[in-house]
Amino acid sequence: MKILITGGDGFCGWPTSLHLSSKGHDIHIIDNLSRRAIATALNYESLTNIYSIHERIEKWYELTGRSISFSNINVAENYAALQSEIASFNPECIVHLAAQRSAPYSMMSVDSGNYTLSNNVLTTNNVLKAITEHNRAIKFVHLGSIGVYGYEDRDFEIAEGKTHFSGCDKNNRPYSLKAQIPFNPTSIYHLSKSQITSLLNFYTRNYGLNITDLYQGIVWGTQTSETNIAPELSNRFDYDEIYGTVLNRFVVQAQSGLPITVYGRGEQTRAFIHIQDTVRCIETAVNSGATHSGDVDVMHQIAETRTVKSVADHVAKLVHGSIKHVVNPRDEEEEHRYILENTKFKQLGLSQLNTLGDNLLDEIQNVVDKNLHRIDQTCIDPKVQWGKVSQKPDNECAVKRVGKTPAKSAARPALQAAAMG
Amino acid sequence: MKILITGGDGFCGWPTSLHLSSKGHDIHIIDNLSRRAIATALNYESLTNIYSIHERIEKWYELTGRSISFSNINVAENYAALQSEIASFNPECIVHLAAQRSAPYSMMSVDSGNYTLSNNVLTTNNVLKAITEHNRAIKFVHLGSIGVYGYEDRDFEIAEGKTHFSGCDKNNRPYSLKAQIPFNPTSIYHLSKSQITSLLNFYTRNYGLNITDLYQGIVWGTQTSETNIAPELSNRFDYDEIYGTVLNRFVVQAQSGLPITVYGRGEQTRAFIHIQDTVRCIETAVNSGATHSGDVDVMHQIAETRTVKSVADHVAKLVHGSIKHVVNPRDEEEEHRYILENTKFKQLGLSQLNTLGDNLLDEIQNVVDKNLHRIDQTCIDPKVQWGKVSQKPDNECAVKRVGKTPAKSAARPALQAAAMG
């Protein structure tokens, strides 16, 4: 199948590109390399050494004989270029991963928030518009976030997609309708993903597009069967306060002899998935064919839910580390019931997803051990504050808010200009 | 009260500024005059002659002794300037009217759609962020659209704000929750308004802001008690295919001896409100004080619902005009039940809103009669097509799609650059 992958150089995008290429699909990547630019501007680099997109693609061809093509295009800002790529490559499927994907990044400043909103919404609108104009049969797979639901205490299962509701109006006229469980995003990033949902509904209903939306949990792990083949194919590993996800941060802290820092009480429940399963899920979605429901096909891309504290305990036990609770910089419930439906991927034949108990944690430890000399310990503590109503201004984290060096703080406005301009 | 009005030079903004000033409030307008720039670029000018914002403000001061201040700022793009205006004016209330407000404009091209999405979302995010940083007690009144619900056939009343739903999950666990009736926007403009709703919820829940969202119907009429005082204070009157609302277009057609063109069968039901009542509703919302529900206070700003056909019949009868049905360029149900709750303004003491049967239609006729020589008959027929699934490419409207002159078509890209850059 001819598959266009936007954001194909990123943390989920690169392993997805390799995985789908290894299955014999014809892959074309569009990416503006913004994740690399942001890492440089923040001075928060991947723990693994990552090669340029050209070196990556060359090595993949050398080792497998499979070619991947690449175009450097800003999908949010250059509709004409996107259009001409789609016209010439003529994809049967577009996997849309181009997005600013960090919640803390979106909460850094008004500029980083606005960039996240406009970049994520406009990339998606442009791709959908281009599909509408070029060929409405192209399957569109979007990588969303399970975080759009927020973390209220809910004692019922959150359905994958629309579910039936009933109610009565003021005059006791009964009604029933289909709707998703209401969203309650707690960061501008998650808000951007909930806004994309309204775009996907719009194009499905008004133009009949064939759309699958994957609500992904927190991704852990680094490598997949394909990125592991050679150092040049390595995936990125982020452990900083902005892009590092919780498990990566914990392992780096433990392996460095630092206490594992849990935000608040740690009873927050989160959904997790390993990067190896991310690429399997996307492959399954790509192969799932047209949806005929007339609705966006929402799938929960998760393997399990766990509390943050249980993840910390797990890492601490394996690495003999200690745990330290710090004031939570985020605006979130610290204890809540959270039950997510998780049946669609099973129905499509995908089962036995990796969980944290499995030995894949060894792989993270190996990655960290091999790169111990590259760890920057100052980039882990949270500096970005959500600024919520109940938050006290003077806490342990707030004093570090200015960033570690003046040079880095100065780099941020430049980053915005570069990323948005 | 010190009230900052964004978009205070626009069709709703200018009469609102005058009305609140006449009630003794201290008014500061922020506007980038984009509506004037778009009119010039489209070459679709207001039927009434409108004066510059400076002339408007001077005449108001001369006649009433009340001063209104003004700053030309692009709220979407210049957060620092917005911040410093809020810090120096120190408003108790912000009435946020800065938006691209035309559905057909948002459907003209990918650029006009992206401009509508990013402009409307980012202006709102910037104002809310600035309130969060400056003073969270500032009341925020947003002018939304009743069009966010879409036009599905619904035989129950659409509640103002959240309503109770109940359902069962897959394991028959019953639950009940509060949510709004799901949105189903049928244009990118209405989509932008539904995305703003998610922003308003985000800032209410996470930062405790005090927000009222007015879901306004289609506005008819031109002048209010204050804009009527002198020609220099006149409000704009749009009757073109892009910004002209349905009643204005009908009266201009009828008074020009043209048939009244109804899109499709005309059984679409719409909500209406007169501009005089728009300013009274906004005044009521401004004075309604803090909301203590913990939710955005949603109010339906409408006087009545009617089918488009009944509006056409009404105009045709008054002016002895004829009606002609044309292929509907929009993607919408042409017959549906549509019942909107409309109690909150009544509870706040505002009643007896003007309806189409009242003699205010005379005023529109007068406006049109006085400006008959200024009418451009070629700007009324619809050229912008929604491009929906079921739409036939060859219809009566499609042939006119290119615009009336090459000069005008050429002006559009330039407009985008000006408005977005």
PDB file of C-alpha atoms in Angstrom, chain A residues 202-352:
ATOM      1  CA  PHE A 202     -16.643  17.678  10.506  1.00  0.00           C
ATOM      2  CA  TYR A 203     -14.835  16.036   7.573  1.00  0.00           C
ATOM      3  CA  THR A 204     -16.437  12.646   8.196  1.00  0.00           C
ATOM      4  CA  ARG A 205     -19.968  14.019   8.291  1.00  0.00           C
ATOM      5  CA  ASN A 206     -19.703  16.670   5.594  1.00  0.00           C
ATOM      6  CA  TYR A 207     -17.337  15.017   3.112  1.00  0.00           C
ATOM      7  CA  GLY A 208     -17.684  11.319   3.891  1.00  0.00           C
ATOM      8  CA  LEU A 209     -13.988  10.840   4.663  1.00  0.00           C
ATOM      9  CA  ASN A 210     -12.790   7.532   6.075  1.00  0.00           C
ATOM     10  CA  ILE A 211     -11.104   8.383   9.382  1.00  0.00           C
ATOM     11  CA  THR A 212      -9.647   6.362  12.247  1.00  0.00           C
ATOM     12  CA  ASP A 213      -8.632   8.230  15.405  1.00  0.00           C
ATOM     13  CA  LEU A 214      -6.250   6.425  17.773  1.00  0.00           C
ATOM     14  CA  TYR A 215      -6.475   7.679  21.358  1.00  0.00           C
ATOM     15  CA  GLN A 216      -3.034   6.685  22.543  1.00  0.00           C
ATOM     16  CA  GLY A 217      -1.844   6.262  26.123  1.00  0.00           C
ATOM     17  CA  ILE A 218       1.585   7.289  27.433  1.00  0.00           C
ATOM     18  CA  VAL A 219       4.245   5.595  25.335  1.00  0.00           C
ATOM     19  CA  TRP A 220       7.171   3.909  27.051  1.00  0.00           C
ATOM     20  CA  GLY A 221      10.208   2.149  25.640  1.00  0.00           C
ATOM     21  CA  THR A 222      12.544   3.323  22.921  1.00  0.00           C
ATOM     22  CA  GLN A 223      13.291   0.748  20.289  1.00  0.00           C
ATOM     23  CA  THR A 224      11.295  -1.547  18.051  1.00  0.00           C
ATOM     24  CA  SER A 225      12.411  -4.637  16.109  1.00  0.00           C
ATOM     25  CA  GLU A 226      13.351  -2.333  13.232  1.00  0.00           C
ATOM     26  CA  THR A 227      15.013   0.605  15.034  1.00  0.00           C
ATOM     27  CA  ASN A 228      17.141  -1.954  16.896  1.00  0.00           C
ATOM     28  CA  ILE A 229      18.830  -3.276  13.768  1.00  0.00           C
ATOM     29  CA  ALA A 230      21.565  -0.619  13.624  1.00  0.00           C
ATOM     30  CA  PRO A 231      22.636   2.464  15.628  1.00  0.00           C
ATOM     31  CA  GLU A 232      21.781   4.676  12.645  1.00  0.00           C
ATOM     32  CA  LEU A 233      18.149   3.551  12.947  1.00  0.00           C
ATOM     33  CA  SER A 234      17.862   4.304  16.676  1.00  0.00           C
ATOM     34  CA  ASN A 235      14.772   6.021  17.963  1.00  0.00           C
ATOM     35  CA  ARG A 236      14.966   9.059  20.229  1.00  0.00           C
ATOM     36  CA  PHE A 237      14.776   8.727  24.040  1.00  0.00           C
ATOM     37  CA  ASP A 238      13.526  11.803  25.913  1.00  0.00           C
ATOM     38  CA  TYR A 239      13.777  12.007  29.700  1.00  0.00           C
ATOM     39  CA  ASP A 240      13.546  15.772  30.266  1.00  0.00           C
ATOM     40  CA  GLU A 241      10.722  17.596  32.066  1.00  0.00           C
ATOM     41  CA  ILE A 242       9.160  18.712  28.774  1.00  0.00           C
ATOM     42  CA  TYR A 243       9.235  15.698  26.451  1.00  0.00           C
ATOM     43  CA  GLY A 244      10.294  12.867  28.753  1.00  0.00           C
ATOM     44  CA  THR A 245       7.400  10.596  29.638  1.00  0.00           C
ATOM     45  CA  VAL A 246       7.053   9.325  33.168  1.00  0.00           C
ATOM     46  CA  LEU A 247       8.697   5.908  32.839  1.00  0.00           C
ATOM     47  CA  ASN A 248      11.742   7.225  30.980  1.00  0.00           C
ATOM     48  CA  ARG A 249      12.284   9.886  33.623  1.00  0.00           C
ATOM     49  CA  PHE A 250      11.996   7.350  36.429  1.00  0.00           C
ATOM     50  CA  VAL A 251      14.536   4.942  34.936  1.00  0.00           C
ATOM     51  CA  VAL A 252      17.041   7.714  34.225  1.00  0.00           C
ATOM     52  CA  GLN A 253      16.683   9.025  37.766  1.00  0.00           C
ATOM     53  CA  ALA A 254      17.074   5.562  39.299  1.00  0.00           C
ATOM     54  CA  GLN A 255      20.051   4.599  37.113  1.00  0.00           C
ATOM     55  CA  SER A 256      21.724   7.923  37.947  1.00  0.00           C
ATOM     56  CA  GLY A 257      21.330   7.335  41.677  1.00  0.00           C
ATOM     57  CA  LEU A 258      18.767  10.161  41.969  1.00  0.00           C
ATOM     58  CA  PRO A 259      15.454   9.723  43.783  1.00  0.00           C
ATOM     59  CA  ILE A 260      12.499   8.945  41.522  1.00  0.00           C
ATOM     60  CA  THR A 261      10.318  12.066  41.656  1.00  0.00           C
ATOM     61  CA  VAL A 262       6.576  11.438  41.710  1.00  0.00           C
ATOM     62  CA  TYR A 263       4.310  14.466  41.075  1.00  0.00           C
ATOM     63  CA  GLY A 264       1.963  14.797  44.052  1.00  0.00           C
ATOM     64  CA  ARG A 265       0.590  11.664  45.684  1.00  0.00           C
ATOM     65  CA  GLY A 266       1.051   9.582  42.559  1.00  0.00           C
ATOM     66  CA  GLU A 267      -2.376   7.983  42.701  1.00  0.00           C
ATOM     67  CA  GLN A 268      -3.141   9.455  39.269  1.00  0.00           C
ATOM     68  CA  THR A 269      -4.056   6.598  36.927  1.00  0.00           C
ATOM     69  CA  ARG A 270      -2.660   6.679  33.416  1.00  0.00           C
ATOM     70  CA  ALA A 271      -2.857   4.440  30.361  1.00  0.00           C
ATOM     71  CA  PHE A 272       0.380   3.013  28.925  1.00  0.00           C
ATOM     72  CA  ILE A 273       1.578   1.374  25.737  1.00  0.00           C
ATOM     73  CA  HIS A 274       5.020   0.279  24.541  1.00  0.00           C
ATOM     74  CA  ILE A 275       6.435   1.863  21.369  1.00  0.00           C
ATOM     75  CA  GLN A 276       6.629  -1.611  19.775  1.00  0.00           C
ATOM     76  CA  ASP A 277       2.869  -1.910  20.212  1.00  0.00           C
ATOM     77  CA  THR A 278       2.284   1.648  18.966  1.00  0.00           C
ATOM     78  CA  VAL A 279       3.595   0.616  15.572  1.00  0.00           C
ATOM     79  CA  ARG A 280       1.598  -2.642  15.605  1.00  0.00           C
ATOM     80  CA  CYS A 281      -1.591  -0.742  16.455  1.00  0.00           C
ATOM     81  CA  ILE A 282      -1.021   1.783  13.678  1.00  0.00           C
ATOM     82  CA  GLU A 283      -0.377  -1.073  11.238  1.00  0.00           C
ATOM     83  CA  THR A 284      -3.650  -2.683  12.344  1.00  0.00           C
ATOM     84  CA  ALA A 285      -5.539   0.584  11.888  1.00  0.00           C
ATOM     85  CA  VAL A 286      -4.021   1.092   8.421  1.00  0.00           C
ATOM     86  CA  ASN A 287      -5.133  -2.405   7.408  1.00  0.00           C
ATOM     87  CA  SER A 288      -8.584  -2.161   8.949  1.00  0.00           C
ATOM     88  CA  GLY A 289     -10.138  -0.854   5.733  1.00  0.00           C
ATOM     89  CA  ALA A 290     -12.927   1.618   5.322  1.00  0.00           C
ATOM     90  CA  THR A 291     -15.209   2.376   8.222  1.00  0.00           C
ATOM     91  CA  HIS A 292     -18.855   2.331   7.276  1.00  0.00           C
ATOM     92  CA  SER A 293     -20.433   3.660  10.431  1.00  0.00           C
ATOM     93  CA  GLY A 294     -20.628   7.235   9.143  1.00  0.00           C
ATOM     94  CA  ASP A 295     -18.664   8.213  12.227  1.00  0.00           C
ATOM     95  CA  VAL A 296     -14.980   8.611  13.001  1.00  0.00           C
ATOM     96  CA  ASP A 297     -13.674   5.199  14.096  1.00  0.00           C
ATOM     97  CA  VAL A 298     -12.257   5.875  17.576  1.00  0.00           C
ATOM     98  CA  MET A 299      -9.897   3.237  19.013  1.00  0.00           C
ATOM     99  CA  HIS A 300      -8.174   3.280  22.395  1.00  0.00           C
ATOM    100  CA  GLN A 301      -4.511   2.549  21.731  1.00  0.00           C
ATOM    101  CA  ILE A 302      -3.528   1.355  25.204  1.00  0.00           C
ATOM    102  CA  ALA A 303      -2.209  -1.812  26.800  1.00  0.00           C
ATOM    103  CA  GLU A 304      -2.994  -1.196  30.478  1.00  0.00           C
ATOM    104  CA  THR A 305      -3.787   1.448  33.085  1.00  0.00           C
ATOM    105  CA  ARG A 306      -1.693   1.905  36.228  1.00  0.00           C
ATOM    106  CA  THR A 307      -1.157   4.550  38.867  1.00  0.00           C
ATOM    107  CA  VAL A 308       1.984   6.659  38.519  1.00  0.00           C
ATOM    108  CA  LYS A 309       2.975   5.485  42.002  1.00  0.00           C
ATOM    109  CA  SER A 310       2.819   1.821  40.943  1.00  0.00           C
ATOM    110  CA  VAL A 311       5.112   2.604  37.998  1.00  0.00           C
ATOM    111  CA  ALA A 312       7.552   4.317  40.373  1.00  0.00           C
ATOM    112  CA  ASP A 313       7.403   1.369  42.764  1.00  0.00           C
ATOM    113  CA  HIS A 314       8.079  -1.026  39.915  1.00  0.00           C
ATOM    114  CA  VAL A 315      11.146   0.916  38.755  1.00  0.00           C
ATOM    115  CA  ALA A 316      12.393   1.463  42.319  1.00  0.00           C
ATOM    116  CA  LYS A 317      12.195  -2.258  43.032  1.00  0.00           C
ATOM    117  CA  LEU A 318      14.030  -3.254  39.849  1.00  0.00           C
ATOM    118  CA  VAL A 319      16.802  -0.680  40.233  1.00  0.00           C
ATOM    119  CA  HIS A 320      16.816  -0.454  44.045  1.00  0.00           C
ATOM    120  CA  GLY A 321      15.999   3.275  43.812  1.00  0.00           C
ATOM    121  CA  SER A 322      14.185   5.559  46.221  1.00  0.00           C
ATOM    122  CA  ILE A 323      11.005   7.574  45.649  1.00  0.00           C
ATOM    123  CA  LYS A 324      10.464  11.248  46.466  1.00  0.00           C
ATOM    124  CA  HIS A 325       7.118  13.028  46.161  1.00  0.00           C
ATOM    125  CA  VAL A 326       7.293  16.595  44.842  1.00  0.00           C
ATOM    126  CA  VAL A 327       4.597  19.251  44.541  1.00  0.00           C
ATOM    127  CA  ASN A 328       2.546  18.475  41.456  1.00  0.00           C
ATOM    128  CA  PRO A 329       3.181  21.157  38.795  1.00  0.00           C
ATOM    129  CA  ARG A 330       0.120  20.010  36.828  1.00  0.00           C
ATOM    130  CA  ASP A 331      -3.553  20.644  37.298  1.00  0.00           C
ATOM    131  CA  GLU A 332      -5.022  17.178  37.783  1.00  0.00           C
ATOM    132  CA  GLU A 333      -6.909  14.919  40.157  1.00  0.00           C
ATOM    133  CA  GLU A 334      -4.422  12.881  42.148  1.00  0.00           C
ATOM    134  CA  GLU A 335      -6.789   9.981  42.761  1.00  0.00           C
ATOM    135  CA  HIS A 336      -9.640   8.889  40.530  1.00  0.00           C
ATOM    136  CA  ARG A 337     -11.347   5.891  38.999  1.00  0.00           C
ATOM    137  CA  TYR A 338     -10.495   5.532  35.324  1.00  0.00           C
ATOM    138  CA  ILE A 339     -11.845   2.663  33.254  1.00  0.00           C
ATOM    139  CA  LEU A 340     -11.211   2.681  29.509  1.00  0.00           C
ATOM    140  CA  GLU A 341     -12.883   0.416  26.988  1.00  0.00           C
ATOM    141  CA  ASN A 342     -10.224  -1.529  25.138  1.00  0.00           C
ATOM    142  CA  THR A 343     -11.837  -3.965  22.749  1.00  0.00           C
ATOM    143  CA  LYS A 344     -11.489  -2.694  19.184  1.00  0.00           C
ATOM    144  CA  PHE A 345      -7.869  -3.728  18.631  1.00  0.00           C
ATOM    145  CA  LYS A 346      -8.643  -7.143  20.129  1.00  0.00           C
ATOM    146  CA  GLN A 347     -11.545  -7.503  17.711  1.00  0.00           C
ATOM    147  CA  LEU A 348      -9.101  -6.740  14.895  1.00  0.00           C
ATOM    148  CA  GLY A 349      -6.876  -9.593  16.078  1.00  0.00           C
ATOM    149  CA  LEU A 350      -4.262  -7.615  17.963  1.00  0.00           C
ATOM    150  CA  SER A 351      -3.718  -8.975  21.449  1.00  0.00           C
ATOM    151  CA  GLN A 352      -0.969  -9.652  23.958  1.00  0.00           C
TER     152      GLN A 352
END
